[in-house]
PDB file of C-alpha atoms in Angstrom:
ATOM      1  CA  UNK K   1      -9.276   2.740  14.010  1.00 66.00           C
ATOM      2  CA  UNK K   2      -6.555   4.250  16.673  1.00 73.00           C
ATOM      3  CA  UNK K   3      -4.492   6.182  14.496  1.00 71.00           C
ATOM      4  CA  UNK K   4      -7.692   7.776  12.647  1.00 72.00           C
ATOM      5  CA  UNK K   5      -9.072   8.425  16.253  1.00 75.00           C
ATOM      6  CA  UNK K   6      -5.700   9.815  17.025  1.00 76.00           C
ATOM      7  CA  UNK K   7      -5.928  11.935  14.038  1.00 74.00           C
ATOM      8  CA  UNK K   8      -8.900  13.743  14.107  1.00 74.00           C
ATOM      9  CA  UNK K   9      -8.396  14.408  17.509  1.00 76.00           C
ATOM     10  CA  UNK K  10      -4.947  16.050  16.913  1.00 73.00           C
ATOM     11  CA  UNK K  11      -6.555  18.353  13.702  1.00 71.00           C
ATOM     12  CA  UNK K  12      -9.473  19.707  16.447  1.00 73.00           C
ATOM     13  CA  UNK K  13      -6.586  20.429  18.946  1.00 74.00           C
ATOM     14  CA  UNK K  14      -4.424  21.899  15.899  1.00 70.00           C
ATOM     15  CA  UNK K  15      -7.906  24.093  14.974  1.00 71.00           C
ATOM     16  CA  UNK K  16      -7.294  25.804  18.716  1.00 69.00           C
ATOM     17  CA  UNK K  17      -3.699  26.323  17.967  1.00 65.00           C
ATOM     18  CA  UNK K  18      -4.701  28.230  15.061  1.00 64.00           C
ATOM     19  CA  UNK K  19      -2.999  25.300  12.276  1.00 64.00           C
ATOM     20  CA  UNK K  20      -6.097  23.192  11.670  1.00 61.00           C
ATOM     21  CA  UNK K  21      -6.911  21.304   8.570  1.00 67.00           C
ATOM     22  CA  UNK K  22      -9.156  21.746   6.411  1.00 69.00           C
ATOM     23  CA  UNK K  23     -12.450  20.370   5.669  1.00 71.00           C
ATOM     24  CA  UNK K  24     -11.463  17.727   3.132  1.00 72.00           C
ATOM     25  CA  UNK K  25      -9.386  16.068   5.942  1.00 73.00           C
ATOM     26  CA  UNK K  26     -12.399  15.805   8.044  1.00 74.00           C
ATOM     27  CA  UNK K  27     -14.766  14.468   5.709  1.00 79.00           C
ATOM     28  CA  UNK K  28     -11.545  11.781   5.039  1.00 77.00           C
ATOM     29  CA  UNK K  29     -12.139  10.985   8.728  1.00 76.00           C
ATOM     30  CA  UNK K  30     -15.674  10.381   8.595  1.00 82.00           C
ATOM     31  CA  UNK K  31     -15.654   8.364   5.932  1.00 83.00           C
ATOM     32  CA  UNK K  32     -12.734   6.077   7.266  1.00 82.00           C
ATOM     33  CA  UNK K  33     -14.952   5.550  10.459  1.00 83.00           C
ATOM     34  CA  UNK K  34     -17.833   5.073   8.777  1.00 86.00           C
ATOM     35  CA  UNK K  35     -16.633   2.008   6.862  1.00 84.00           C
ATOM     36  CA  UNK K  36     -14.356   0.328   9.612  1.00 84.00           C
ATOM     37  CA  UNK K  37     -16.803   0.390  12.629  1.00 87.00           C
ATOM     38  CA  UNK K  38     -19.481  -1.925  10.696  1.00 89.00           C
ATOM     39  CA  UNK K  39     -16.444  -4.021  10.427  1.00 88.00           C
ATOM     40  CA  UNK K  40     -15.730  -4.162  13.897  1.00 85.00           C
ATOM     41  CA  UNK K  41     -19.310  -4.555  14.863  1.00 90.00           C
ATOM     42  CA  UNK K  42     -19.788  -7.467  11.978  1.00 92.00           C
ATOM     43  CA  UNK K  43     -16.960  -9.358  12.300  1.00 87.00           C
ATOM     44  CA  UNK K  44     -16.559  -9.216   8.714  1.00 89.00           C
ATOM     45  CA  UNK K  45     -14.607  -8.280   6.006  1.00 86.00           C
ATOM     46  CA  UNK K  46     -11.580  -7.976   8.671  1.00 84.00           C
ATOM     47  CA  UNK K  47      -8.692  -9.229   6.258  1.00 85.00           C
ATOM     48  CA  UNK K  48      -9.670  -6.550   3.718  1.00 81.00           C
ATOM     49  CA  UNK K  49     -10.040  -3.301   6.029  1.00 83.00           C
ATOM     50  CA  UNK K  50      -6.930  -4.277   7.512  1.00 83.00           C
ATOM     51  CA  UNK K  51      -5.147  -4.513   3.962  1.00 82.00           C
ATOM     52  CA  UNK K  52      -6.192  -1.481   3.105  1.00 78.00           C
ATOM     53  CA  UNK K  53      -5.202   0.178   6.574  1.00 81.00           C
ATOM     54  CA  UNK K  54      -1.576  -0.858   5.422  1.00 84.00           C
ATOM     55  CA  UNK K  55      -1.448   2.605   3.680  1.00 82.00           C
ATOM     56  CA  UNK K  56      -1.574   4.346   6.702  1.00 80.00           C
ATOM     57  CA  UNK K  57       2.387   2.953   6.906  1.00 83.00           C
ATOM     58  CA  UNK K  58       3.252   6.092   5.271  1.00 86.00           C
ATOM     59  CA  UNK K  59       1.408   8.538   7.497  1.00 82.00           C
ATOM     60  CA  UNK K  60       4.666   9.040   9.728  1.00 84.00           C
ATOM     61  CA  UNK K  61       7.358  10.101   6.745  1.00 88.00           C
ATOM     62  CA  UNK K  62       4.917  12.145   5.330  1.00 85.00           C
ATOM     63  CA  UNK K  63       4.136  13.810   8.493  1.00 82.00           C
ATOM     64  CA  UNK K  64       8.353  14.211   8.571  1.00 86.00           C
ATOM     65  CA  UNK K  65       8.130  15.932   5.629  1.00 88.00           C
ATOM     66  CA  UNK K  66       6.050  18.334   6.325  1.00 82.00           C
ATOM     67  CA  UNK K  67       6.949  18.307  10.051  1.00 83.00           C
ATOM     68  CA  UNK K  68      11.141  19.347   9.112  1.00 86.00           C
ATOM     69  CA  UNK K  69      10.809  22.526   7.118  1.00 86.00           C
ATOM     70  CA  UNK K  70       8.242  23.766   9.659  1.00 80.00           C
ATOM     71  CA  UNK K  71      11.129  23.507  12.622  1.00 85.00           C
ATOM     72  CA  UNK K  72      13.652  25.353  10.562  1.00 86.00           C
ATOM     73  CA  UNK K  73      15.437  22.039   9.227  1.00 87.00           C
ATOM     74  CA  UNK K  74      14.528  22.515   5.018  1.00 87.00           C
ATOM     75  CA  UNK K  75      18.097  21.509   4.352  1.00 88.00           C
ATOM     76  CA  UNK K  76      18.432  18.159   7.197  1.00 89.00           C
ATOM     77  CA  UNK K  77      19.207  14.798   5.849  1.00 94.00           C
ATOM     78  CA  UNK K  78      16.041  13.952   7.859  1.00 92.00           C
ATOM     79  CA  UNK K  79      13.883  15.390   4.854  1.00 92.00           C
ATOM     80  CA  UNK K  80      15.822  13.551   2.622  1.00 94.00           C
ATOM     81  CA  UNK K  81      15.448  10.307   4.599  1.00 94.00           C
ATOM     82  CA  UNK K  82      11.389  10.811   5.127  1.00 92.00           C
ATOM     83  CA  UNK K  83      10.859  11.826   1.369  1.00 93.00           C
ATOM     84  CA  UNK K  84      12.472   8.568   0.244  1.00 96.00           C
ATOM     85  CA  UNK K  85      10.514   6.710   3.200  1.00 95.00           C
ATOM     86  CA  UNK K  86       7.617   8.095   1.674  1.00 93.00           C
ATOM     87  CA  UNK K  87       8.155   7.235  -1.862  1.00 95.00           C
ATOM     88  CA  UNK K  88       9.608   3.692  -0.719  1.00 96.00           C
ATOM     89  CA  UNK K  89       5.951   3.378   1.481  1.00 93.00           C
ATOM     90  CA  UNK K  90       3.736   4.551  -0.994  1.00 92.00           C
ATOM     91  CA  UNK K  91       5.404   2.082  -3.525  1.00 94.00           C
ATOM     92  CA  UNK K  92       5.100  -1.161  -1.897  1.00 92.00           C
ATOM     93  CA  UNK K  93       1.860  -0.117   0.627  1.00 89.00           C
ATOM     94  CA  UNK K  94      -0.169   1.770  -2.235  1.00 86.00           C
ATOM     95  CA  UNK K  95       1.106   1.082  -5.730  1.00 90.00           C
ATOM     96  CA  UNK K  96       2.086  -2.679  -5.607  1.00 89.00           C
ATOM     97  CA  UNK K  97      -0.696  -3.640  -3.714  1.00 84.00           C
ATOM     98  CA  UNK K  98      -3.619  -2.261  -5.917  1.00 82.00           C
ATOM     99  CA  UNK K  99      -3.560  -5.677  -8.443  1.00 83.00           C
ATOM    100  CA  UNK K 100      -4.318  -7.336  -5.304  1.00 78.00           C
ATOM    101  CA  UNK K 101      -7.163  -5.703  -3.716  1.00 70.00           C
TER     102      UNK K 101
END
């Protein structure tokens, strides 16, 4: 529930900077609240929402990325190393977990 608070409020401070995202991203947001605050409020369902909120693991090396080539570093090892982070993350926290969901 942080890190999607975190989020949305970094896209509407990224919109007055002129490198907001767009609308898809927001509705993402919405949606994401919308299901885990009834779980908060409930007290139910807990061990599931926070299964799935294992996928936001790879949020960071995909930001890294994207963040690199931005900051002039296209050719660091640091792409290298957050592009295999990412695949490595989206293996075992998205692929590998789907049979068990």
């Amino acid at each position: 529930l942080g890190y999607t608070l975190y989020e949305t409020l970094l896209y509407f401070c990224m919109e007055k900077w002129g490198t907001g995202k767009d609308s898809l991203m927001y509705i993402h947001h919405v949606c994401v609240l919308g299901n885990l605050v009834p779980v908060l409020c409930t007290n139910r369902l807990h061990f599931y929402s926070c299964w799935m909120g294992l996928v936001e693991g790879t949020n960071p090396c995909l930001s890294g990325v994207f963040f690199f080539p931005r900051i002039n570093m296209k050719e660091s090892i640091f792409v290298t190393i957050s592009g295999v982070l990412l695949f490595l993350g989206f293996l075992f926290l998205r692929v590998l977990q789907l049979p068990y969901i």
